[in-house]
PDB file of C-alpha atoms in Angstrom:
ATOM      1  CA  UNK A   1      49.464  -4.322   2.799  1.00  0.00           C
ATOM      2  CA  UNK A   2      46.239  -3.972   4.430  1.00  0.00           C
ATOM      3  CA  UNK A   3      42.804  -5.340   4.552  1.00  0.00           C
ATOM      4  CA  UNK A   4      40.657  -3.027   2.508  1.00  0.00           C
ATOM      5  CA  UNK A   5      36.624  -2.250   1.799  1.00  0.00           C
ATOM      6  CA  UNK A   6      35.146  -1.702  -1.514  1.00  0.00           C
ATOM      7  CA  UNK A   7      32.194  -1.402  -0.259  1.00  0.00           C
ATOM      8  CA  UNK A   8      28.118  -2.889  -1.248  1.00  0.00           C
ATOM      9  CA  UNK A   9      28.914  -4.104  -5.093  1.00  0.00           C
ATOM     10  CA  UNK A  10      25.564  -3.904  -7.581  1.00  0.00           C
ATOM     11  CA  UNK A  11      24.948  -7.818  -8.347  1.00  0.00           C
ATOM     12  CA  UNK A  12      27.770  -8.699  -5.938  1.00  0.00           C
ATOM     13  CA  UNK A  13      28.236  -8.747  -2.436  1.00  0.00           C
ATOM     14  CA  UNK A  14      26.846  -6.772  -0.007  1.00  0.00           C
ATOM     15  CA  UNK A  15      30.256  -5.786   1.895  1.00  0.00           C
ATOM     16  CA  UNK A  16      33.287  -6.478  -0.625  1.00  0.00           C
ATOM     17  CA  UNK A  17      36.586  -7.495   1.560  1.00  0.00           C
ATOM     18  CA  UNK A  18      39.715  -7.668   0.131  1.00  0.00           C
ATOM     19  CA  UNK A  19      43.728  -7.710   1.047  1.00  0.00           C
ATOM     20  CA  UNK A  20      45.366  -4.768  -0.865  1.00  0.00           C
ATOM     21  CA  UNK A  21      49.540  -5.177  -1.016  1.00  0.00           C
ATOM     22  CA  UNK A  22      51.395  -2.013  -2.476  1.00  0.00           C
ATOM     23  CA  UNK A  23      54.933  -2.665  -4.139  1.00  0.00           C
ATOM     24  CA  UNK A  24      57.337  -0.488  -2.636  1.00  0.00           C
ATOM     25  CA  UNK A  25      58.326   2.418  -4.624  1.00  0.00           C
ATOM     26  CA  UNK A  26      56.052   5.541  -6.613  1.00  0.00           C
ATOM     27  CA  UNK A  27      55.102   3.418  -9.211  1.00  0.00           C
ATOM     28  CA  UNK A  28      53.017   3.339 -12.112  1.00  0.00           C
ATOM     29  CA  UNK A  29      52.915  -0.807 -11.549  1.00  0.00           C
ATOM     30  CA  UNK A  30      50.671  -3.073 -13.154  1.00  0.00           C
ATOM     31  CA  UNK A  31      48.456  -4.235 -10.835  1.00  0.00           C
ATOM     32  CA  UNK A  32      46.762  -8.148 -10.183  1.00  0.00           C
ATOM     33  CA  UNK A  33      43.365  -9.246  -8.862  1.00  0.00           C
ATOM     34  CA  UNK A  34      44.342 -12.455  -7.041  1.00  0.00           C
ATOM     35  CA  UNK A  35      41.517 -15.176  -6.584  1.00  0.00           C
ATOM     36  CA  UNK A  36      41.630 -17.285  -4.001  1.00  0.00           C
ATOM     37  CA  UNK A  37      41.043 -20.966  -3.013  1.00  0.00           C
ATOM     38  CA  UNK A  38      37.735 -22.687  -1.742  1.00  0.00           C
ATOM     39  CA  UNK A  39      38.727 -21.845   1.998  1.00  0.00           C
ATOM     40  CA  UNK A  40      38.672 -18.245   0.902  1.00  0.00           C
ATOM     41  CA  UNK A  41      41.166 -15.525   1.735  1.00  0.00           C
ATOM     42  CA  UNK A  42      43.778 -17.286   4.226  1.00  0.00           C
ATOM     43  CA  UNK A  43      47.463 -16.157   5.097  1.00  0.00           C
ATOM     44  CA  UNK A  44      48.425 -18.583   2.177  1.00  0.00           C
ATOM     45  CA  UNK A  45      46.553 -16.068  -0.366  1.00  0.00           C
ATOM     46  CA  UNK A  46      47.862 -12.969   2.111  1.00  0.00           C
ATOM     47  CA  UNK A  47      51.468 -14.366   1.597  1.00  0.00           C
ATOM     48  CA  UNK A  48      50.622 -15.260  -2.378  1.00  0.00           C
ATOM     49  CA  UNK A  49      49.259 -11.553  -2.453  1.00  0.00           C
ATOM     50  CA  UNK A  50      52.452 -10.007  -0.783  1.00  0.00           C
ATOM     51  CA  UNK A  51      54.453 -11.806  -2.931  1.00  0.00           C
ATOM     52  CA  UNK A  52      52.871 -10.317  -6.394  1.00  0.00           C
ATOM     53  CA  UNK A  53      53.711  -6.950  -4.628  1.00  0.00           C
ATOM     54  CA  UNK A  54      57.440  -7.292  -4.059  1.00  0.00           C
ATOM     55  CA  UNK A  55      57.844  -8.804  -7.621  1.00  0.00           C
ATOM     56  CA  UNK A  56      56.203  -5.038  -8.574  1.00  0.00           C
ATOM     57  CA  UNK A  57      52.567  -5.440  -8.668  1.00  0.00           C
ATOM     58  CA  UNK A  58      49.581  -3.765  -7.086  1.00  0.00           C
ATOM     59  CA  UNK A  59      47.819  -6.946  -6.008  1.00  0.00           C
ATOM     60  CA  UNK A  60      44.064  -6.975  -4.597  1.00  0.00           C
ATOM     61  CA  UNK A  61      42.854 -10.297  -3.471  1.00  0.00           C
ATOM     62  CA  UNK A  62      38.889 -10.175  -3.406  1.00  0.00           C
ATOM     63  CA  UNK A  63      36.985 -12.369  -0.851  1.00  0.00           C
ATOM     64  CA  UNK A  64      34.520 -13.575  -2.610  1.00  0.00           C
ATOM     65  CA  UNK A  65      33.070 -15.336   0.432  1.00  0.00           C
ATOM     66  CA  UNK A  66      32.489 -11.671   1.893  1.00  0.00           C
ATOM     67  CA  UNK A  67      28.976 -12.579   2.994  1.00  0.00           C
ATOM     68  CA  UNK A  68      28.737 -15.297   4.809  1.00  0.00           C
ATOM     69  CA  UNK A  69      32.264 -16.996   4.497  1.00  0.00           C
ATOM     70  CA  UNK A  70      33.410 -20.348   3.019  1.00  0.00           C
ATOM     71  CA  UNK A  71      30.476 -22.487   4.907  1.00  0.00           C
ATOM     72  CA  UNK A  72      27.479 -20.289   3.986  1.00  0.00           C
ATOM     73  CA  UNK A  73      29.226 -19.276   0.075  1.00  0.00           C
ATOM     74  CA  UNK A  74      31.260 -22.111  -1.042  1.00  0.00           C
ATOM     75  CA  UNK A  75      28.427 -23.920  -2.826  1.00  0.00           C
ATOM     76  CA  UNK A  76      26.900 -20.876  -4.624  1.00  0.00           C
ATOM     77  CA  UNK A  77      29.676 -19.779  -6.316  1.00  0.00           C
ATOM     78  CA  UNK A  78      30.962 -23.092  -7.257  1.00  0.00           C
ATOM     79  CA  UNK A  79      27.757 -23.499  -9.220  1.00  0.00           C
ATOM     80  CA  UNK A  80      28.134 -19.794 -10.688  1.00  0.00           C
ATOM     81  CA  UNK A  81      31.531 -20.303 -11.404  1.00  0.00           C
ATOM     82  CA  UNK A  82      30.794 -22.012 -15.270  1.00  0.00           C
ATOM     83  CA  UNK A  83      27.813 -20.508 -16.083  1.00  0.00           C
ATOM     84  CA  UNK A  84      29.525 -17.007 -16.596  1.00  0.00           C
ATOM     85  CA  UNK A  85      27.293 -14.778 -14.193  1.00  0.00           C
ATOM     86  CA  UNK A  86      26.528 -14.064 -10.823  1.00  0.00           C
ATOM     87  CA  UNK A  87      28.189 -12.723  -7.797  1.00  0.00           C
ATOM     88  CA  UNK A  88      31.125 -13.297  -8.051  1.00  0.00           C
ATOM     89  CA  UNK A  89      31.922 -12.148 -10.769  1.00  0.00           C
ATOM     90  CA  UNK A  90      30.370  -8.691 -10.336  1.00  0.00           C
ATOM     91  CA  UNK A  91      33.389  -8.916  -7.417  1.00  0.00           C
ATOM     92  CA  UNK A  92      35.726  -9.580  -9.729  1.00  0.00           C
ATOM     93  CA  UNK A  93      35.250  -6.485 -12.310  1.00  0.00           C
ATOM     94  CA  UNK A  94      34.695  -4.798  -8.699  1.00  0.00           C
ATOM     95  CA  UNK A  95      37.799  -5.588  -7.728  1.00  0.00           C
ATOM     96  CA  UNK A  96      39.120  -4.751 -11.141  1.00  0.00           C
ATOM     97  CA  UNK A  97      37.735  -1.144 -11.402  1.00  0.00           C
ATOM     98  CA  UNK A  98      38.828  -0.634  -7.973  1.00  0.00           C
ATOM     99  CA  UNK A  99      43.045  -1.436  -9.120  1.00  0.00           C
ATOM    100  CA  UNK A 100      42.420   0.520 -12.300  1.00  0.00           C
ATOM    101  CA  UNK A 101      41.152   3.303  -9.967  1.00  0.00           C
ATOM    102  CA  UNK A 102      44.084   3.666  -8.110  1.00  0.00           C
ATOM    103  CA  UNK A 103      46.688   6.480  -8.825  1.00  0.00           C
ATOM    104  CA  UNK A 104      49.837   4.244  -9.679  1.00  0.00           C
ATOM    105  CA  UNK A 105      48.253   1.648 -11.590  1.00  0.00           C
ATOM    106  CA  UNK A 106      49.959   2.078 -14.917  1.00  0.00           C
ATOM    107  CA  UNK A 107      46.389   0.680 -16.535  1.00  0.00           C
ATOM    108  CA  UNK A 108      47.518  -2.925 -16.678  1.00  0.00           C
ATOM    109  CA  UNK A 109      45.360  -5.374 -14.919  1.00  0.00           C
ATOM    110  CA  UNK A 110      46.009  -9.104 -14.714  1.00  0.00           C
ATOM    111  CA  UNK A 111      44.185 -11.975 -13.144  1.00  0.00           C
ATOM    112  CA  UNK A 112      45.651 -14.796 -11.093  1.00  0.00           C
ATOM    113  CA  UNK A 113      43.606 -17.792  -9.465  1.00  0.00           C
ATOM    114  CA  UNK A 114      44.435 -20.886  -7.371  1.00  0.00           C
ATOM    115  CA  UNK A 115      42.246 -23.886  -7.184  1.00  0.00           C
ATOM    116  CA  UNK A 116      38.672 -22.674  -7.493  1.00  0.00           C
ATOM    117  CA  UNK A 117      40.360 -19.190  -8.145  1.00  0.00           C
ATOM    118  CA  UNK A 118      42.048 -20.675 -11.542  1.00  0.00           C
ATOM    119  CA  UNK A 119      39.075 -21.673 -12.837  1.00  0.00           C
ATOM    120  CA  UNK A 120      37.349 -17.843 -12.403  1.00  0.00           C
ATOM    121  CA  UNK A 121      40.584 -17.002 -13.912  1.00  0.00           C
ATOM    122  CA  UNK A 122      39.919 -18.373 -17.101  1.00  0.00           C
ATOM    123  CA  UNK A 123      36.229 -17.500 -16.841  1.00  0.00           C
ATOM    124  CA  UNK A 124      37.054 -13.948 -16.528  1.00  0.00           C
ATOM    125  CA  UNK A 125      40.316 -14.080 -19.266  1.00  0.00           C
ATOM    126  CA  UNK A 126      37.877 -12.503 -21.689  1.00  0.00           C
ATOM    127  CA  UNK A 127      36.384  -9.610 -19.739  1.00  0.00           C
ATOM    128  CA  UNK A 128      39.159  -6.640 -19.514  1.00  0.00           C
ATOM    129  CA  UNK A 129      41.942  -8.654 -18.081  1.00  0.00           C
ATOM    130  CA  UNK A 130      45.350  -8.077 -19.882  1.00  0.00           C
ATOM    131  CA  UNK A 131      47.019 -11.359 -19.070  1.00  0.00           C
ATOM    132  CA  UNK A 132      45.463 -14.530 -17.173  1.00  0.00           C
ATOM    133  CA  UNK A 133      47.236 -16.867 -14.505  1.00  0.00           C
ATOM    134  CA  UNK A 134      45.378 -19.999 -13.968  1.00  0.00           C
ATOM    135  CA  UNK A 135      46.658 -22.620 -11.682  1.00  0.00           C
ATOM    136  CA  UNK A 136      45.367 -25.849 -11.210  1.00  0.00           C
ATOM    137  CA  UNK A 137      41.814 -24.711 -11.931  1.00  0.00           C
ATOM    138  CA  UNK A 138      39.047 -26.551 -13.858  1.00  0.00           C
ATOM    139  CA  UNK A 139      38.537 -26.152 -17.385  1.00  0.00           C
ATOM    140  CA  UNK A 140      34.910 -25.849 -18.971  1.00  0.00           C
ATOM    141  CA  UNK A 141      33.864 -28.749 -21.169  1.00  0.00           C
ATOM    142  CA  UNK A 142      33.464 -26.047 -24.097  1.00  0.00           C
ATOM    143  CA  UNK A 143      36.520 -24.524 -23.696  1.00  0.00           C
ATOM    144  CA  UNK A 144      37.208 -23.111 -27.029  1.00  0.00           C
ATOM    145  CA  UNK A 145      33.648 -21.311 -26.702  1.00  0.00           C
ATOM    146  CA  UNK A 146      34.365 -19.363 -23.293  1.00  0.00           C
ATOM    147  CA  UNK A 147      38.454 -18.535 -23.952  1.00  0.00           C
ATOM    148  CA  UNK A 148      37.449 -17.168 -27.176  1.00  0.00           C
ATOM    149  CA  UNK A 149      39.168 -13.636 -27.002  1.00  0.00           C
ATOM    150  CA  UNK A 150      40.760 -14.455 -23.981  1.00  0.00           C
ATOM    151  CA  UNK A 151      43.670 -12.499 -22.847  1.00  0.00           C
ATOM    152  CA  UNK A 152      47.012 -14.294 -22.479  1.00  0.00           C
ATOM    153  CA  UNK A 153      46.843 -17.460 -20.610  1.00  0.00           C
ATOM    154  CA  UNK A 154      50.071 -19.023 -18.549  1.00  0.00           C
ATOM    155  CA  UNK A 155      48.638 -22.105 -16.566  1.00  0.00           C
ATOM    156  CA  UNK A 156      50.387 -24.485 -14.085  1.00  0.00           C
ATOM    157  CA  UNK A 157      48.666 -28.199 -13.327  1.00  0.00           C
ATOM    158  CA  UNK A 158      50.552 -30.880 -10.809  1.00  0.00           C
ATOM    159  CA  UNK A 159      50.965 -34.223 -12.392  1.00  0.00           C
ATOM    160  CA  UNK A 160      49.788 -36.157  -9.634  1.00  0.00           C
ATOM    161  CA  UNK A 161      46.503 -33.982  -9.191  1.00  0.00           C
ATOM    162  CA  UNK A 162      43.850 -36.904  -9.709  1.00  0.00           C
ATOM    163  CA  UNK A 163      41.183 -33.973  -9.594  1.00  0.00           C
ATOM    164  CA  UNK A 164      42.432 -32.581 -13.005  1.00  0.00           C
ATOM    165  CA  UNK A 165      42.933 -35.430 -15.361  1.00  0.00           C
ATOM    166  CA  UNK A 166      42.747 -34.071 -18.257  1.00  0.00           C
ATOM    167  CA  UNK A 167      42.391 -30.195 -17.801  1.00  0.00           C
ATOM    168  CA  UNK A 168      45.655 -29.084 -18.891  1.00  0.00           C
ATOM    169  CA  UNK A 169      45.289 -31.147 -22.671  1.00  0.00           C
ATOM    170  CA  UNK A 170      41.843 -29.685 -22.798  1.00  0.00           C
ATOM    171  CA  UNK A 171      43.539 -26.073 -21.766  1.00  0.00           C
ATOM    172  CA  UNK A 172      46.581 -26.612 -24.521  1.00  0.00           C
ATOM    173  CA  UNK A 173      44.261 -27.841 -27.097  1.00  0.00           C
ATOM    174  CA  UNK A 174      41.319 -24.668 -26.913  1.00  0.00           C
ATOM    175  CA  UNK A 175      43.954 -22.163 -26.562  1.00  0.00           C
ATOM    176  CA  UNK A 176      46.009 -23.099 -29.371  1.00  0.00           C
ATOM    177  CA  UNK A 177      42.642 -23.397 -31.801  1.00  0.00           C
ATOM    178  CA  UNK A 178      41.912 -20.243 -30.441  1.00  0.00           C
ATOM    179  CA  UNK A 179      45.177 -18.764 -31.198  1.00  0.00           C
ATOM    180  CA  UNK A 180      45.578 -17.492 -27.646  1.00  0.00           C
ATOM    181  CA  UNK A 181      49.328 -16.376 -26.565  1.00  0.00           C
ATOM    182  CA  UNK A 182      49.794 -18.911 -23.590  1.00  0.00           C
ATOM    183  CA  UNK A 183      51.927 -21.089 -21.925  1.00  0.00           C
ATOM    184  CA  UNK A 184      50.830 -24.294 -20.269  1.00  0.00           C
ATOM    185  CA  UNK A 185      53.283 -26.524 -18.082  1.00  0.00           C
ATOM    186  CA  UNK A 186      52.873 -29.503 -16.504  1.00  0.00           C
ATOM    187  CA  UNK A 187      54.728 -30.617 -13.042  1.00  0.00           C
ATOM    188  CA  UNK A 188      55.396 -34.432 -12.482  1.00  0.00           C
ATOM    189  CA  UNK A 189      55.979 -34.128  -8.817  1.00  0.00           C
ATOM    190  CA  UNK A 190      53.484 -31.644  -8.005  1.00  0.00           C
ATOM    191  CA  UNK A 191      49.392 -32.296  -6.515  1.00  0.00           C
ATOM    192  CA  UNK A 192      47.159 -30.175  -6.280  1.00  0.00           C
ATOM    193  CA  UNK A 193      47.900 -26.282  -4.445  1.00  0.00           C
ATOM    194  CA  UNK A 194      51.214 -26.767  -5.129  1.00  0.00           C
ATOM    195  CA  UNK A 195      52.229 -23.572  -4.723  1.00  0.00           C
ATOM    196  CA  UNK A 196      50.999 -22.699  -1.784  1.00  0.00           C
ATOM    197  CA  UNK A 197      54.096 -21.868   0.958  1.00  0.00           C
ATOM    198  CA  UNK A 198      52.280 -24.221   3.776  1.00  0.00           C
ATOM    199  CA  UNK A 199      49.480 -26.576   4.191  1.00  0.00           C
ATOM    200  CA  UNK A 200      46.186 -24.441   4.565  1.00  0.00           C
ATOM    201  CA  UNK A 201      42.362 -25.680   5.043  1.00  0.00           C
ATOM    202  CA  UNK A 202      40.915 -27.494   8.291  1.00  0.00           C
ATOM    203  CA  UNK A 203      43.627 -29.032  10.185  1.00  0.00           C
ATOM    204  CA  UNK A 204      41.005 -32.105  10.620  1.00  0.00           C
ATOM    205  CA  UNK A 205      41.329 -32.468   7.217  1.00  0.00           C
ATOM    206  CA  UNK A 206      45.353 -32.300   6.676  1.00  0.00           C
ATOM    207  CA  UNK A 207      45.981 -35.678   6.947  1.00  0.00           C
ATOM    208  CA  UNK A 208      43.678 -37.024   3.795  1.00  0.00           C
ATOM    209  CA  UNK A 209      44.638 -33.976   2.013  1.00  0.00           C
ATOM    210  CA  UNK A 210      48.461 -34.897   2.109  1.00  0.00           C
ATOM    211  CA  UNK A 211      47.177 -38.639   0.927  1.00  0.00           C
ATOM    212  CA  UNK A 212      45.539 -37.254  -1.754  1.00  0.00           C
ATOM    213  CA  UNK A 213      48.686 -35.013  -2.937  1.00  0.00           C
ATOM    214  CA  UNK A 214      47.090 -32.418  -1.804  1.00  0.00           C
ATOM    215  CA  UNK A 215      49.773 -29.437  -0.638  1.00  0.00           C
ATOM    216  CA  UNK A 216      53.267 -27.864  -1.118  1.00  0.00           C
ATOM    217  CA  UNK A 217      55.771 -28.887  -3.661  1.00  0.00           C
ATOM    218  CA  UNK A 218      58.649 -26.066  -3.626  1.00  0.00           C
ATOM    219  CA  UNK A 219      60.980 -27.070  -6.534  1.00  0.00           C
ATOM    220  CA  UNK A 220      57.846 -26.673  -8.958  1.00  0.00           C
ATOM    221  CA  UNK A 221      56.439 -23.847  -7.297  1.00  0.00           C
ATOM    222  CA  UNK A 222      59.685 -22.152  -7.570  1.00  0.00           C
ATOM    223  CA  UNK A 223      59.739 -22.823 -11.245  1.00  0.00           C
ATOM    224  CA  UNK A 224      55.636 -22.055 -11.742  1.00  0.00           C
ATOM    225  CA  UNK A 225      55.975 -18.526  -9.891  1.00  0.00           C
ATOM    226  CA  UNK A 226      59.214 -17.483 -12.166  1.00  0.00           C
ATOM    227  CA  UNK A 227      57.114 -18.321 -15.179  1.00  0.00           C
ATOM    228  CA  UNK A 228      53.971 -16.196 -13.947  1.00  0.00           C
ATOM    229  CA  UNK A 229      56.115 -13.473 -13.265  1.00  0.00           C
ATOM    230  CA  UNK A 230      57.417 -13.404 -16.552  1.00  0.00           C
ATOM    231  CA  UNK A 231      54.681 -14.331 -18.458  1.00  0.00           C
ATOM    232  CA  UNK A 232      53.068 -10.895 -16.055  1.00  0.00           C
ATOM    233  CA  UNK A 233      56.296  -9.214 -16.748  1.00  0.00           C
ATOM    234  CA  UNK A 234      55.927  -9.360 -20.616  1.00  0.00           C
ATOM    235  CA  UNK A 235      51.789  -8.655 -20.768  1.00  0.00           C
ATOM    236  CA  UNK A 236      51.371  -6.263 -18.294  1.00  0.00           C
ATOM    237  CA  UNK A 237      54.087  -3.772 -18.808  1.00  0.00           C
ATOM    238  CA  UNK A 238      52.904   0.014 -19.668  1.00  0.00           C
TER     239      UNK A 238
END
């Protein structure tokens, strides 16, 4: 595990960060670009990241506030994130090429996103990506028009996530049209960021964010990280 450079990215950003976790072991694995939250890379993602590697995959989480950080990026690549281009995603592929560059990557890359991240997830589920993990992440109004070709998709929504009403029928219903391998589940007692280990974000803001069901629920994270893994397991074996 270490905190890695990839360097001045064409259309991207000017410095690429990252957090690079190695499974243990020679390898080949099947390796995972892991997209983080709005408050960026954070020792929730780190810990998310490190947990991808013991399960057996070479996971790279991009920062894809590299230049300026959540206060100066947060806005611009929220309004990149549905119109398909931009930044961002040139950090994505970058992050990508940089996995499938790597000596024990069995050529296998997946894509897993949290919160904003799940919604760059599906963006990106048709470019190269061999299985998509989306969780709790927006879904485009014209859904069936961007997944079309997607990868495999295996999504996770909390029921009492007031900010996505909605998404997961809108998810079910494009992918199955589509006819897109994918598995989307629903948790009752879960908000949203669910399956994050501890409460992350400004501490000044804690308080309304636990109101809002905003935070850890373990019993259906436990259950939504065993079905990523195999849902990973099955799609991104050599």
């Amino acid at each position: 595990m270490a905190e890695v450079s990839l360097g001045p990215i064409p259309g991207g950003s000017q410095q690429l960060r990252g957090y690079l976790s190695r499974p243990a072991g020679e390898g080949p694995f099947p390796a995972v670009v892991a997209i983080h939250e709005l408050f960026g890379v954070d020792d929730v993602l780190r810990r998310q990241v490190d947990r991808l590697a013991e399960a057996g995959y070479l996971t790279l989480g991009p920062d894809l506030f590299s230049d300026g950080g959540p206060r100066r990026c947060l806005v611009s690549t929220f309004r990149a994130m549905f119109s398909g281009k931009g930044k961002a995603y040139a950090d994505i592929e970058a992050a990508r090429q940089f996995l499938l560059s790597q000596p024990e990557c069995n050529g296998k890359v997946g894509i897993i996103g949290f919160c904003m991240g799940g919604a760059f997830a599906l963006m990106t589920s048709t470019r190269g990506f061999d299985a998509a993990a989306d969780n709790y992440g927006a879904v485009p109004l014209n859904a069936e028009k961007v997944l079309a070709g997607a990868c495999p998709i295996v999504a996770s929504y909390g029921g009492k996530d007031v900010s996505m009403i909605g998404m997961p029928k809108r998810l079910e219903k494009a992918l199955t049209s589509l006819g897109v391998d994918h598995d989307v589940k629903v948790y009752p007692q879960a908000g949203h960021s669910f399956l994050n280990d501890a409460p992350n974000g400004p501490k000044r803001l804690r308080p309304l964010m636990r109101v809002a069901n905003v935070g850890p629920e373990p019993a259906s994270a436990a259950d939504a990280w065993a079905r990523i893994e195999d849902f990973f397991a099955t799609h991104l074996s050599a």
